[in-house]
Amino acid sequence: MEGLRGHDILTLGEFTPDLLTFFLERVAIQKRASIATGANYRPLAGKSVAVIMLKPSLRTRVSFEVGICRLGGTPIMLIGEGSAFSRGETVQDTVKVLERYVDCIVLRTFAQSHLEEVALHATVPVINALSDDYHPCQVLADLVTIRERKHRLTGLNAAYVGDGNNMANTLLIGAALAGMNLTVGCPEGHEPLPEALERARHIAEYTGSVLSVVRDPAAAVADAEVVITDTWASMGQEEEHAERVKLFTPYRVDADLMAKAAPGAIFLHCLPAHRGEEVTDEVIDSKISAVYDEAENRLHAQKALLTMVMG
Ligand code: CP
């Protein structure tokens, strides 16, 4: 789409509500078309995309590689330490060389400032494939999944319970763009980033979305038609695991918590899940769970995103 051609996608705040609507419609059309006709749509033919993963990944890595291939492009997979950004070469030199070979850079890294520095030097679009602060590709897939299951986003009530992490930050922005109401339920000291909430509230002034952060998980899910959670210890926080389990246990999504949500509520989790911690088997394996559709939609959402930013 014209509106995102050549743009970086670092937080999801690069979208406008209209661009999100266009994006969601495009995903739906492309998904139907690819299921019906196979692989005749090849807008990335002759183009290459560097996919750099500095943290572990299953879904993001595979869905980008498969998606780029299905669009006719060539994925250049740079996986793990030693692949890029770890040999003492400056970010500027790495990016300036890389963009002589590729038409887009997809990067999973730690600090958001690293992504911003890459984007500063790059003349090709840079897509955030997860940072410590934001996970835009995942939230785009979540919005696609909610729209498929609930047939609308505007005015829908959603809840996120658990750690106010990169998913919570990005869901706030995504919900605001979609006009969806979102209540985040999290313990004190683990709230979403203030700048993410501020940016989301700014967008919500236009879309009418109601955004709030509460302590009580039951209050968070009351009236929610979608309940979302994520791991309690994100990548790099493994040493805090035992302490976090104690703190976050009241936020576990189990059958009791789901019973407090709206009738017909669905459950989302970006995966990988720590079964028995943030979600119980009876919820994630039940028919209200949309987690595998959500994972599949990473592929469809990223294909649409790549075609939009790469033109
Ligand atoms: N949800 C998600 O980003 O999965 P991976 O870490 O496996 O890529």
PDB file of C-alpha atoms and ligand atoms in Angstrom:
ATOM      1  CA  MET A   1       0.000   0.000   0.000  1.00  0.00           C
ATOM      2  CA  GLU A   2       1.235   3.492  -0.837  1.00  0.00           C
ATOM      3  CA  GLY A   3       0.942   4.619   2.781  1.00  0.00           C
ATOM      4  CA  LEU A   4       3.612   2.261   4.125  1.00  0.00           C
ATOM      5  CA  ARG A   5       5.872   1.885   1.083  1.00  0.00           C
ATOM      6  CA  GLY A   6       9.493   2.326   2.213  1.00  0.00           C
ATOM      7  CA  HIS A   7       8.502   2.721   5.870  1.00  0.00           C
ATOM      8  CA  ASP A   8      10.055   1.006   8.875  1.00  0.00           C
ATOM      9  CA  ILE A   9       7.733  -0.928  11.191  1.00  0.00           C
ATOM     10  CA  LEU A  10       9.314  -0.666  14.626  1.00  0.00           C
ATOM     11  CA  THR A  11       6.398  -0.332  17.075  1.00  0.00           C
ATOM     12  CA  LEU A  12       3.104  -0.506  15.076  1.00  0.00           C
ATOM     13  CA  GLY A  13       2.705   3.215  15.745  1.00  0.00           C
ATOM     14  CA  GLU A  14       3.705   3.701  12.086  1.00  0.00           C
ATOM     15  CA  PHE A  15       0.166   2.639  11.114  1.00  0.00           C
ATOM     16  CA  THR A  16      -2.861   4.900  11.070  1.00  0.00           C
ATOM     17  CA  PRO A  17      -6.357   3.542  11.726  1.00  0.00           C
ATOM     18  CA  ASP A  18      -7.082   3.725   7.984  1.00  0.00           C
ATOM     19  CA  LEU A  19      -3.863   1.889   7.119  1.00  0.00           C
ATOM     20  CA  LEU A  20      -4.745  -0.827   9.616  1.00  0.00           C
ATOM     21  CA  THR A  21      -8.190  -1.247   8.054  1.00  0.00           C
ATOM     22  CA  PHE A  22      -6.594  -1.480   4.603  1.00  0.00           C
ATOM     23  CA  PHE A  23      -4.020  -3.964   5.934  1.00  0.00           C
ATOM     24  CA  LEU A  24      -6.637  -6.231   7.534  1.00  0.00           C
ATOM     25  CA  GLU A  25      -8.697  -6.306   4.352  1.00  0.00           C
ATOM     26  CA  ARG A  26      -5.569  -7.051   2.335  1.00  0.00           C
ATOM     27  CA  VAL A  27      -4.652  -9.967   4.609  1.00  0.00           C
ATOM     28  CA  ALA A  28      -8.160 -11.412   4.278  1.00  0.00           C
ATOM     29  CA  ILE A  29      -8.057 -11.163   0.471  1.00  0.00           C
ATOM     30  CA  GLN A  30      -4.505 -12.521   0.166  1.00  0.00           C
ATOM     31  CA  LYS A  31      -5.249 -15.355   2.584  1.00  0.00           C
ATOM     32  CA  ARG A  32      -8.346 -16.413   0.637  1.00  0.00           C
ATOM     33  CA  ALA A  33      -6.466 -16.099  -2.663  1.00  0.00           C
ATOM     34  CA  SER A  34      -3.430 -18.081  -1.548  1.00  0.00           C
ATOM     35  CA  ILE A  35      -5.602 -20.857  -0.154  1.00  0.00           C
ATOM     36  CA  ALA A  36      -7.675 -20.951  -3.359  1.00  0.00           C
ATOM     37  CA  THR A  37      -5.012 -20.568  -6.042  1.00  0.00           C
ATOM     38  CA  GLY A  38      -1.627 -21.419  -4.583  1.00  0.00           C
ATOM     39  CA  ALA A  39       1.507 -19.460  -5.431  1.00  0.00           C
ATOM     40  CA  ASN A  40       0.880 -17.291  -8.496  1.00  0.00           C
ATOM     41  CA  TYR A  41       1.158 -14.002  -6.622  1.00  0.00           C
ATOM     42  CA  ARG A  42       4.896 -13.106  -6.600  1.00  0.00           C
ATOM     43  CA  PRO A  43       5.297  -9.384  -5.890  1.00  0.00           C
ATOM     44  CA  LEU A  44       8.756  -9.922  -4.329  1.00  0.00           C
ATOM     45  CA  ALA A  45      10.225 -11.648  -7.396  1.00  0.00           C
ATOM     46  CA  GLY A  46      13.823 -10.459  -7.828  1.00  0.00           C
ATOM     47  CA  LYS A  47      13.948  -9.056  -4.286  1.00  0.00           C
ATOM     48  CA  SER A  48      15.835 -10.274  -1.226  1.00  0.00           C
ATOM     49  CA  VAL A  49      15.039  -9.853   2.466  1.00  0.00           C
ATOM     50  CA  ALA A  50      17.587 -10.244   5.274  1.00  0.00           C
ATOM     51  CA  VAL A  51      15.989 -11.946   8.281  1.00  0.00           C
ATOM     52  CA  ILE A  52      18.302 -11.452  11.268  1.00  0.00           C
ATOM     53  CA  MET A  53      17.462 -13.316  14.466  1.00  0.00           C
ATOM     54  CA  LEU A  54      19.582 -12.399  17.494  1.00  0.00           C
ATOM     55  CA  LYS A  55      17.156 -14.227  19.827  1.00  0.00           C
ATOM     56  CA  PRO A  56      15.606 -17.714  19.466  1.00  0.00           C
ATOM     57  CA  SER A  57      12.503 -18.056  17.317  1.00  0.00           C
ATOM     58  CA  LEU A  58      10.260 -20.709  15.773  1.00  0.00           C
ATOM     59  CA  ARG A  59       7.184 -18.913  14.466  1.00  0.00           C
ATOM     60  CA  THR A  60       8.762 -15.642  13.363  1.00  0.00           C
ATOM     61  CA  ARG A  61      11.738 -17.237  11.668  1.00  0.00           C
ATOM     62  CA  VAL A  62       9.758 -19.879   9.774  1.00  0.00           C
ATOM     63  CA  SER A  63       6.804 -17.661   8.861  1.00  0.00           C
ATOM     64  CA  PHE A  64       9.082 -14.959   7.449  1.00  0.00           C
ATOM     65  CA  GLU A  65      11.181 -17.454   5.472  1.00  0.00           C
ATOM     66  CA  VAL A  66       8.147 -19.258   4.066  1.00  0.00           C
ATOM     67  CA  GLY A  67       6.252 -16.011   3.447  1.00  0.00           C
ATOM     68  CA  ILE A  68       9.113 -14.381   1.525  1.00  0.00           C
ATOM     69  CA  CYS A  69       9.506 -17.528  -0.621  1.00  0.00           C
ATOM     70  CA  ARG A  70       5.764 -17.687  -1.323  1.00  0.00           C
ATOM     71  CA  LEU A  71       5.828 -14.052  -2.466  1.00  0.00           C
ATOM     72  CA  GLY A  72       8.593 -14.933  -4.940  1.00  0.00           C
ATOM     73  CA  GLY A  73      11.406 -13.290  -2.958  1.00  0.00           C
ATOM     74  CA  THR A  74      14.649 -14.670  -1.545  1.00  0.00           C
ATOM     75  CA  PRO A  75      15.036 -14.812   2.247  1.00  0.00           C
ATOM     76  CA  ILE A  76      18.594 -14.429   3.535  1.00  0.00           C
ATOM     77  CA  MET A  77      18.436 -16.032   6.972  1.00  0.00           C
ATOM     78  CA  LEU A  78      21.047 -14.700   9.412  1.00  0.00           C
ATOM     79  CA  ILE A  79      20.455 -16.656  12.577  1.00  0.00           C
ATOM     80  CA  GLY A  80      22.133 -16.353  15.958  1.00  0.00           C
ATOM     81  CA  GLU A  81      25.283 -14.803  17.254  1.00  0.00           C
ATOM     82  CA  GLY A  82      27.978 -14.445  14.634  1.00  0.00           C
ATOM     83  CA  SER A  83      25.477 -13.824  11.837  1.00  0.00           C
ATOM     84  CA  ALA A  84      25.401 -10.024  12.117  1.00  0.00           C
ATOM     85  CA  PHE A  85      26.016  -7.232  14.627  1.00  0.00           C
ATOM     86  CA  SER A  86      28.370  -9.274  16.808  1.00  0.00           C
ATOM     87  CA  ARG A  87      31.850  -8.933  15.301  1.00  0.00           C
ATOM     88  CA  GLY A  88      32.679  -5.450  16.479  1.00  0.00           C
ATOM     89  CA  GLU A  89      31.587  -3.885  13.190  1.00  0.00           C
ATOM     90  CA  THR A  90      29.545  -0.742  13.710  1.00  0.00           C
ATOM     91  CA  VAL A  91      25.800  -0.803  13.132  1.00  0.00           C
ATOM     92  CA  GLN A  92      26.314   1.804  10.413  1.00  0.00           C
ATOM     93  CA  ASP A  93      28.870  -0.300   8.505  1.00  0.00           C
ATOM     94  CA  THR A  94      26.794  -3.480   8.877  1.00  0.00           C
ATOM     95  CA  VAL A  95      23.610  -1.817   7.618  1.00  0.00           C
ATOM     96  CA  LYS A  96      25.272   0.126   4.805  1.00  0.00           C
ATOM     97  CA  VAL A  97      26.798  -3.120   3.470  1.00  0.00           C
ATOM     98  CA  LEU A  98      23.654  -5.173   3.990  1.00  0.00           C
ATOM     99  CA  GLU A  99      21.431  -2.784   2.068  1.00  0.00           C
ATOM    100  CA  ARG A 100      23.674  -3.151  -0.996  1.00  0.00           C
ATOM    101  CA  TYR A 101      22.412  -6.756  -1.137  1.00  0.00           C
ATOM    102  CA  VAL A 102      18.855  -6.738   0.189  1.00  0.00           C
ATOM    103  CA  ASP A 103      15.606  -4.803  -0.225  1.00  0.00           C
ATOM    104  CA  CYS A 104      14.344  -5.092   3.362  1.00  0.00           C
ATOM    105  CA  ILE A 105      15.765  -5.949   6.795  1.00  0.00           C
ATOM    106  CA  VAL A 106      13.743  -7.982   9.311  1.00  0.00           C
ATOM    107  CA  LEU A 107      15.411  -7.912  12.725  1.00  0.00           C
ATOM    108  CA  ARG A 108      14.744  -9.671  16.049  1.00  0.00           C
ATOM    109  CA  THR A 109      16.940  -8.117  18.698  1.00  0.00           C
ATOM    110  CA  PHE A 110      17.090  -7.009  22.324  1.00  0.00           C
ATOM    111  CA  ALA A 111      16.988  -3.227  22.786  1.00  0.00           C
ATOM    112  CA  GLN A 112      14.499  -1.127  20.847  1.00  0.00           C
ATOM    113  CA  SER A 113      17.333   1.403  20.476  1.00  0.00           C
ATOM    114  CA  HIS A 114      19.243  -1.167  18.388  1.00  0.00           C
ATOM    115  CA  LEU A 115      16.342  -1.368  15.928  1.00  0.00           C
ATOM    116  CA  GLU A 116      16.113   2.403  15.867  1.00  0.00           C
ATOM    117  CA  GLU A 117      19.830   2.682  15.102  1.00  0.00           C
ATOM    118  CA  VAL A 118      19.530   0.133  12.295  1.00  0.00           C
ATOM    119  CA  ALA A 119      16.556   2.024  10.878  1.00  0.00           C
ATOM    120  CA  LEU A 120      18.439   5.319  11.122  1.00  0.00           C
ATOM    121  CA  HIS A 121      21.193   4.044   8.839  1.00  0.00           C
ATOM    122  CA  ALA A 122      19.070   1.905   6.515  1.00  0.00           C
ATOM    123  CA  THR A 123      17.547   3.245   3.321  1.00  0.00           C
ATOM    124  CA  VAL A 124      15.573  -0.011   2.951  1.00  0.00           C
ATOM    125  CA  PRO A 125      12.582  -0.732   5.222  1.00  0.00           C
ATOM    126  CA  VAL A 126      13.337  -2.278   8.626  1.00  0.00           C
ATOM    127  CA  ILE A 127      10.739  -4.546  10.285  1.00  0.00           C
ATOM    128  CA  ASN A 128      10.822  -5.332  13.998  1.00  0.00           C
ATOM    129  CA  ALA A 129      10.568  -9.113  14.415  1.00  0.00           C
ATOM    130  CA  LEU A 130      10.467  -8.644  18.241  1.00  0.00           C
ATOM    131  CA  SER A 131      12.443  -6.458  20.574  1.00  0.00           C
ATOM    132  CA  ASP A 132      12.382  -6.158  24.349  1.00  0.00           C
ATOM    133  CA  ASP A 133       9.726  -3.435  23.986  1.00  0.00           C
ATOM    134  CA  TYR A 134       7.528  -4.156  20.935  1.00  0.00           C
ATOM    135  CA  HIS A 135       6.295  -7.084  18.806  1.00  0.00           C
ATOM    136  CA  PRO A 136       4.314  -5.503  15.952  1.00  0.00           C
ATOM    137  CA  CYS A 137       4.205  -8.553  13.646  1.00  0.00           C
ATOM    138  CA  GLN A 138       2.604 -10.616  16.404  1.00  0.00           C
ATOM    139  CA  VAL A 139      -0.028  -8.016  17.209  1.00  0.00           C
ATOM    140  CA  LEU A 140      -0.940  -7.673  13.523  1.00  0.00           C
ATOM    141  CA  ALA A 141      -1.528 -11.448  13.473  1.00  0.00           C
ATOM    142  CA  ASP A 142      -3.566 -11.188  16.681  1.00  0.00           C
ATOM    143  CA  LEU A 143      -5.816  -8.521  15.159  1.00  0.00           C
ATOM    144  CA  VAL A 144      -6.293 -10.671  12.044  1.00  0.00           C
ATOM    145  CA  THR A 145      -7.264 -13.625  14.261  1.00  0.00           C
ATOM    146  CA  ILE A 146      -9.685 -11.643  16.421  1.00  0.00           C
ATOM    147  CA  ARG A 147     -11.340 -10.192  13.324  1.00  0.00           C
ATOM    148  CA  GLU A 148     -11.735 -13.679  11.837  1.00  0.00           C
ATOM    149  CA  ARG A 149     -13.286 -15.078  15.022  1.00  0.00           C
ATOM    150  CA  LYS A 150     -15.366 -12.093  16.152  1.00  0.00           C
ATOM    151  CA  HIS A 151     -16.046 -10.465  12.745  1.00  0.00           C
ATOM    152  CA  ARG A 152     -15.231  -7.021  14.088  1.00  0.00           C
ATOM    153  CA  LEU A 153     -12.635  -5.106  16.088  1.00  0.00           C
ATOM    154  CA  THR A 154     -14.193  -1.701  16.663  1.00  0.00           C
ATOM    155  CA  GLY A 155     -15.929  -1.586  20.019  1.00  0.00           C
ATOM    156  CA  LEU A 156     -14.861  -5.123  20.949  1.00  0.00           C
ATOM    157  CA  ASN A 157     -13.687  -5.633  24.552  1.00  0.00           C
ATOM    158  CA  ALA A 158     -10.314  -7.356  24.943  1.00  0.00           C
ATOM    159  CA  ALA A 159      -8.201  -8.088  28.004  1.00  0.00           C
ATOM    160  CA  TYR A 160      -4.509  -8.796  28.363  1.00  0.00           C
ATOM    161  CA  VAL A 161      -3.460 -10.335  31.687  1.00  0.00           C
ATOM    162  CA  GLY A 162       0.055 -10.926  32.985  1.00  0.00           C
ATOM    163  CA  ASP A 163       3.334  -9.182  32.354  1.00  0.00           C
ATOM    164  CA  GLY A 164       3.178  -5.690  30.845  1.00  0.00           C
ATOM    165  CA  ASN A 165       5.805  -6.719  28.286  1.00  0.00           C
ATOM    166  CA  ASN A 166       6.447  -6.137  24.584  1.00  0.00           C
ATOM    167  CA  MET A 167       3.107  -7.784  23.734  1.00  0.00           C
ATOM    168  CA  ALA A 168       1.166  -5.569  26.138  1.00  0.00           C
ATOM    169  CA  ASN A 169       2.896  -2.446  24.796  1.00  0.00           C
ATOM    170  CA  THR A 170       2.114  -3.319  21.198  1.00  0.00           C
ATOM    171  CA  LEU A 171      -1.414  -4.575  21.901  1.00  0.00           C
ATOM    172  CA  LEU A 172      -2.259  -1.185  23.392  1.00  0.00           C
ATOM    173  CA  ILE A 173      -1.224   0.530  20.160  1.00  0.00           C
ATOM    174  CA  GLY A 174      -2.922  -2.107  17.993  1.00  0.00           C
ATOM    175  CA  ALA A 175      -6.164  -1.936  19.982  1.00  0.00           C
ATOM    176  CA  ALA A 176      -6.181   1.857  19.782  1.00  0.00           C
ATOM    177  CA  LEU A 177      -5.649   1.776  16.000  1.00  0.00           C
ATOM    178  CA  ALA A 178      -8.472  -0.761  15.624  1.00  0.00           C
ATOM    179  CA  GLY A 179     -10.893   1.079  17.910  1.00  0.00           C
ATOM    180  CA  MET A 180     -10.913  -1.986  20.176  1.00  0.00           C
ATOM    181  CA  ASN A 181     -11.154  -1.560  23.949  1.00  0.00           C
ATOM    182  CA  LEU A 182      -8.271  -3.120  25.908  1.00  0.00           C
ATOM    183  CA  THR A 183      -7.840  -3.619  29.636  1.00  0.00           C
ATOM    184  CA  VAL A 184      -4.397  -4.709  30.792  1.00  0.00           C
ATOM    185  CA  GLY A 185      -4.357  -6.563  34.127  1.00  0.00           C
ATOM    186  CA  CYS A 186      -0.860  -6.711  35.630  1.00  0.00           C
ATOM    187  CA  PRO A 187       0.893  -6.505  39.006  1.00  0.00           C
ATOM    188  CA  GLU A 188       2.404  -3.290  40.284  1.00  0.00           C
ATOM    189  CA  GLY A 189       5.824  -2.649  38.788  1.00  0.00           C
ATOM    190  CA  HIS A 190       5.057  -4.691  35.651  1.00  0.00           C
ATOM    191  CA  GLU A 191       2.880  -2.216  33.776  1.00  0.00           C
ATOM    192  CA  PRO A 192       3.252  -1.524  30.047  1.00  0.00           C
ATOM    193  CA  LEU A 193       5.706   1.205  29.056  1.00  0.00           C
ATOM    194  CA  PRO A 194       4.344   4.706  29.760  1.00  0.00           C
ATOM    195  CA  GLU A 195       5.270   5.827  26.227  1.00  0.00           C
ATOM    196  CA  ALA A 196       3.313   2.924  24.704  1.00  0.00           C
ATOM    197  CA  LEU A 197       0.250   3.804  26.789  1.00  0.00           C
ATOM    198  CA  GLU A 198       0.619   7.477  25.945  1.00  0.00           C
ATOM    199  CA  ARG A 199       0.913   6.792  22.222  1.00  0.00           C
ATOM    200  CA  ALA A 200      -2.064   4.416  22.347  1.00  0.00           C
ATOM    201  CA  ARG A 201      -4.199   6.931  24.241  1.00  0.00           C
ATOM    202  CA  HIS A 202      -3.314   9.596  21.694  1.00  0.00           C
ATOM    203  CA  ILE A 203      -4.557   7.333  18.876  1.00  0.00           C
ATOM    204  CA  ALA A 204      -7.611   6.367  20.959  1.00  0.00           C
ATOM    205  CA  GLU A 205      -8.696  10.012  21.112  1.00  0.00           C
ATOM    206  CA  TYR A 206      -9.427   9.614  17.406  1.00  0.00           C
ATOM    207  CA  THR A 207     -10.766   6.028  17.319  1.00  0.00           C
ATOM    208  CA  GLY A 208     -12.745   6.036  20.591  1.00  0.00           C
ATOM    209  CA  SER A 209     -10.970   3.000  21.972  1.00  0.00           C
ATOM    210  CA  VAL A 210     -11.064   2.709  25.792  1.00  0.00           C
ATOM    211  CA  LEU A 211      -7.712   1.669  27.286  1.00  0.00           C
ATOM    212  CA  SER A 212      -7.017   0.933  30.929  1.00  0.00           C
ATOM    213  CA  VAL A 213      -4.498  -0.721  33.215  1.00  0.00           C
ATOM    214  CA  VAL A 214      -5.794  -2.463  36.364  1.00  0.00           C
ATOM    215  CA  ARG A 215      -4.351  -4.728  39.074  1.00  0.00           C
ATOM    216  CA  ASP A 216      -7.173  -7.247  39.477  1.00  0.00           C
ATOM    217  CA  PRO A 217      -7.167 -10.000  36.813  1.00  0.00           C
ATOM    218  CA  ALA A 218     -10.895 -10.671  37.351  1.00  0.00           C
ATOM    219  CA  ALA A 219     -11.679  -6.997  36.763  1.00  0.00           C
ATOM    220  CA  ALA A 220      -9.464  -7.046  33.657  1.00  0.00           C
ATOM    221  CA  VAL A 221     -11.364  -9.902  32.001  1.00  0.00           C
ATOM    222  CA  ALA A 222     -14.880  -8.805  33.037  1.00  0.00           C
ATOM    223  CA  ASP A 223     -16.908  -8.393  29.788  1.00  0.00           C
ATOM    224  CA  ALA A 224     -13.870  -9.333  27.684  1.00  0.00           C
ATOM    225  CA  GLU A 225     -14.691 -11.084  24.416  1.00  0.00           C
ATOM    226  CA  VAL A 226     -11.002 -11.857  23.917  1.00  0.00           C
ATOM    227  CA  VAL A 227      -8.555 -12.836  26.672  1.00  0.00           C
ATOM    228  CA  ILE A 228      -4.852 -12.653  25.841  1.00  0.00           C
ATOM    229  CA  THR A 229      -1.783 -13.592  27.841  1.00  0.00           C
ATOM    230  CA  ASP A 230       1.925 -14.207  27.329  1.00  0.00           C
ATOM    231  CA  THR A 231       4.854 -15.779  29.112  1.00  0.00           C
ATOM    232  CA  TRP A 232       5.685 -14.381  32.554  1.00  0.00           C
ATOM    233  CA  ALA A 233       9.443 -14.421  31.897  1.00  0.00           C
ATOM    234  CA  SER A 234      10.390 -13.095  28.476  1.00  0.00           C
ATOM    235  CA  MET A 235      13.655 -13.962  26.729  1.00  0.00           C
ATOM    236  CA  GLY A 236      16.510 -12.717  28.895  1.00  0.00           C
ATOM    237  CA  GLN A 237      14.462 -12.860  32.146  1.00  0.00           C
ATOM    238  CA  GLU A 238      14.885 -16.611  32.777  1.00  0.00           C
ATOM    239  CA  GLU A 239      16.888 -16.029  35.981  1.00  0.00           C
ATOM    240  CA  GLU A 240      13.868 -14.265  37.526  1.00  0.00           C
ATOM    241  CA  HIS A 241      11.603 -17.192  36.661  1.00  0.00           C
ATOM    242  CA  ALA A 242      10.810 -18.517  40.175  1.00  0.00           C
ATOM    243  CA  GLU A 243      10.177 -15.043  41.561  1.00  0.00           C
ATOM    244  CA  ARG A 244       7.956 -14.167  38.608  1.00  0.00           C
ATOM    245  CA  VAL A 245       5.887 -17.356  38.926  1.00  0.00           C
ATOM    246  CA  LYS A 246       5.048 -16.351  42.510  1.00  0.00           C
ATOM    247  CA  LEU A 247       4.128 -12.803  41.514  1.00  0.00           C
ATOM    248  CA  PHE A 248       2.107 -13.643  38.410  1.00  0.00           C
ATOM    249  CA  THR A 249       0.228 -16.754  39.595  1.00  0.00           C
ATOM    250  CA  PRO A 250      -3.009 -14.760  40.279  1.00  0.00           C
ATOM    251  CA  TYR A 251      -2.917 -13.782  36.573  1.00  0.00           C
ATOM    252  CA  ARG A 252      -2.952 -17.382  35.270  1.00  0.00           C
ATOM    253  CA  VAL A 253      -5.618 -17.882  32.617  1.00  0.00           C
ATOM    254  CA  ASP A 254      -7.529 -20.926  33.811  1.00  0.00           C
ATOM    255  CA  ALA A 255     -11.149 -22.024  33.467  1.00  0.00           C
ATOM    256  CA  ASP A 256     -12.172 -19.931  36.502  1.00  0.00           C
ATOM    257  CA  LEU A 257     -10.732 -16.745  35.025  1.00  0.00           C
ATOM    258  CA  MET A 258     -12.230 -17.454  31.591  1.00  0.00           C
ATOM    259  CA  ALA A 259     -15.624 -17.971  33.271  1.00  0.00           C
ATOM    260  CA  LYS A 260     -15.452 -14.334  34.377  1.00  0.00           C
ATOM    261  CA  ALA A 261     -15.053 -13.130  30.766  1.00  0.00           C
ATOM    262  CA  ALA A 262     -17.968 -12.528  28.391  1.00  0.00           C
ATOM    263  CA  PRO A 263     -19.889 -15.577  27.135  1.00  0.00           C
ATOM    264  CA  GLY A 264     -18.206 -16.854  23.964  1.00  0.00           C
ATOM    265  CA  ALA A 265     -14.870 -15.252  24.817  1.00  0.00           C
ATOM    266  CA  ILE A 266     -11.857 -16.585  22.926  1.00  0.00           C
ATOM    267  CA  PHE A 267      -8.294 -17.102  24.164  1.00  0.00           C
ATOM    268  CA  LEU A 268      -5.092 -15.939  22.450  1.00  0.00           C
ATOM    269  CA  HIS A 269      -1.415 -16.526  23.256  1.00  0.00           C
ATOM    270  CA  CYS A 270       1.426 -15.656  20.882  1.00  0.00           C
ATOM    271  CA  LEU A 271       3.332 -18.820  21.923  1.00  0.00           C
ATOM    272  CA  PRO A 272       5.577 -20.335  23.092  1.00  0.00           C
ATOM    273  CA  ALA A 273       3.320 -21.064  26.076  1.00  0.00           C
ATOM    274  CA  HIS A 274       4.455 -22.270  29.465  1.00  0.00           C
ATOM    275  CA  ARG A 275       1.540 -24.588  30.131  1.00  0.00           C
ATOM    276  CA  GLY A 276       0.551 -24.637  33.783  1.00  0.00           C
ATOM    277  CA  GLU A 277       2.025 -21.179  34.333  1.00  0.00           C
ATOM    278  CA  GLU A 278       0.317 -18.349  32.427  1.00  0.00           C
ATOM    279  CA  VAL A 279      -2.303 -20.701  30.941  1.00  0.00           C
ATOM    280  CA  THR A 280      -3.703 -24.103  31.818  1.00  0.00           C
ATOM    281  CA  ASP A 281      -4.044 -27.005  29.396  1.00  0.00           C
ATOM    282  CA  GLU A 282      -7.837 -26.939  29.783  1.00  0.00           C
ATOM    283  CA  VAL A 283      -7.934 -23.399  28.350  1.00  0.00           C
ATOM    284  CA  ILE A 284      -5.248 -23.568  25.659  1.00  0.00           C
ATOM    285  CA  ASP A 285      -6.501 -26.947  24.400  1.00  0.00           C
ATOM    286  CA  SER A 286     -10.191 -25.988  24.489  1.00  0.00           C
ATOM    287  CA  LYS A 287     -12.346 -24.893  21.591  1.00  0.00           C
ATOM    288  CA  ILE A 288     -12.215 -21.260  22.764  1.00  0.00           C
ATOM    289  CA  SER A 289      -8.466 -21.226  22.089  1.00  0.00           C
ATOM    290  CA  ALA A 290      -7.365 -19.670  18.777  1.00  0.00           C
ATOM    291  CA  VAL A 291      -3.621 -20.062  19.320  1.00  0.00           C
ATOM    292  CA  TYR A 292      -2.849 -22.178  16.247  1.00  0.00           C
ATOM    293  CA  ASP A 293      -4.856 -19.903  13.933  1.00  0.00           C
ATOM    294  CA  GLU A 294      -2.990 -17.015  15.559  1.00  0.00           C
ATOM    295  CA  ALA A 295       0.347 -18.683  14.761  1.00  0.00           C
ATOM    296  CA  GLU A 296      -0.733 -19.376  11.160  1.00  0.00           C
ATOM    297  CA  ASN A 297      -1.792 -15.767  10.791  1.00  0.00           C
ATOM    298  CA  ARG A 298       1.802 -14.653  11.417  1.00  0.00           C
ATOM    299  CA  LEU A 299       2.447 -15.936   7.887  1.00  0.00           C
ATOM    300  CA  HIS A 300      -0.519 -14.148   6.289  1.00  0.00           C
ATOM    301  CA  ALA A 301       0.001 -10.895   8.203  1.00  0.00           C
ATOM    302  CA  GLN A 302       3.726 -10.706   7.406  1.00  0.00           C
ATOM    303  CA  LYS A 303       3.147 -11.447   3.712  1.00  0.00           C
ATOM    304  CA  ALA A 304       0.769  -8.488   3.551  1.00  0.00           C
ATOM    305  CA  LEU A 305       3.157  -6.324   5.571  1.00  0.00           C
ATOM    306  CA  LEU A 306       6.120  -7.149   3.310  1.00  0.00           C
ATOM    307  CA  THR A 307       4.142  -6.291   0.184  1.00  0.00           C
ATOM    308  CA  MET A 308       3.041  -3.008   1.759  1.00  0.00           C
ATOM    309  CA  VAL A 309       6.481  -1.803   2.891  1.00  0.00           C
ATOM    310  CA  MET A 310       8.369  -3.148  -0.138  1.00  0.00           C
ATOM    311  CA  GLY A 311       5.823  -1.800  -2.620  1.00  0.00           C
TER     312      GLY A 311
HETATM  313  N1   CP B   1       5.324 -15.587  18.939  1.00  0.00           N
HETATM  314  C1   CP B   1       6.607 -15.576  18.521  1.00  0.00           C
HETATM  315  O1   CP B   1       7.208 -14.514  18.210  1.00  0.00           O
HETATM  316  O2   CP B   1       7.146 -16.810  18.400  1.00  0.00           O
HETATM  317  P1   CP B   1       8.696 -17.123  18.183  1.00  0.00           P
HETATM  318  O3   CP B   1       9.440 -16.552  19.365  1.00  0.00           O
HETATM  319  O4   CP B   1       8.775 -18.630  18.094  1.00  0.00           O
HETATM  320  O5   CP B   1       9.123 -16.465  16.902  1.00  0.00           O
END
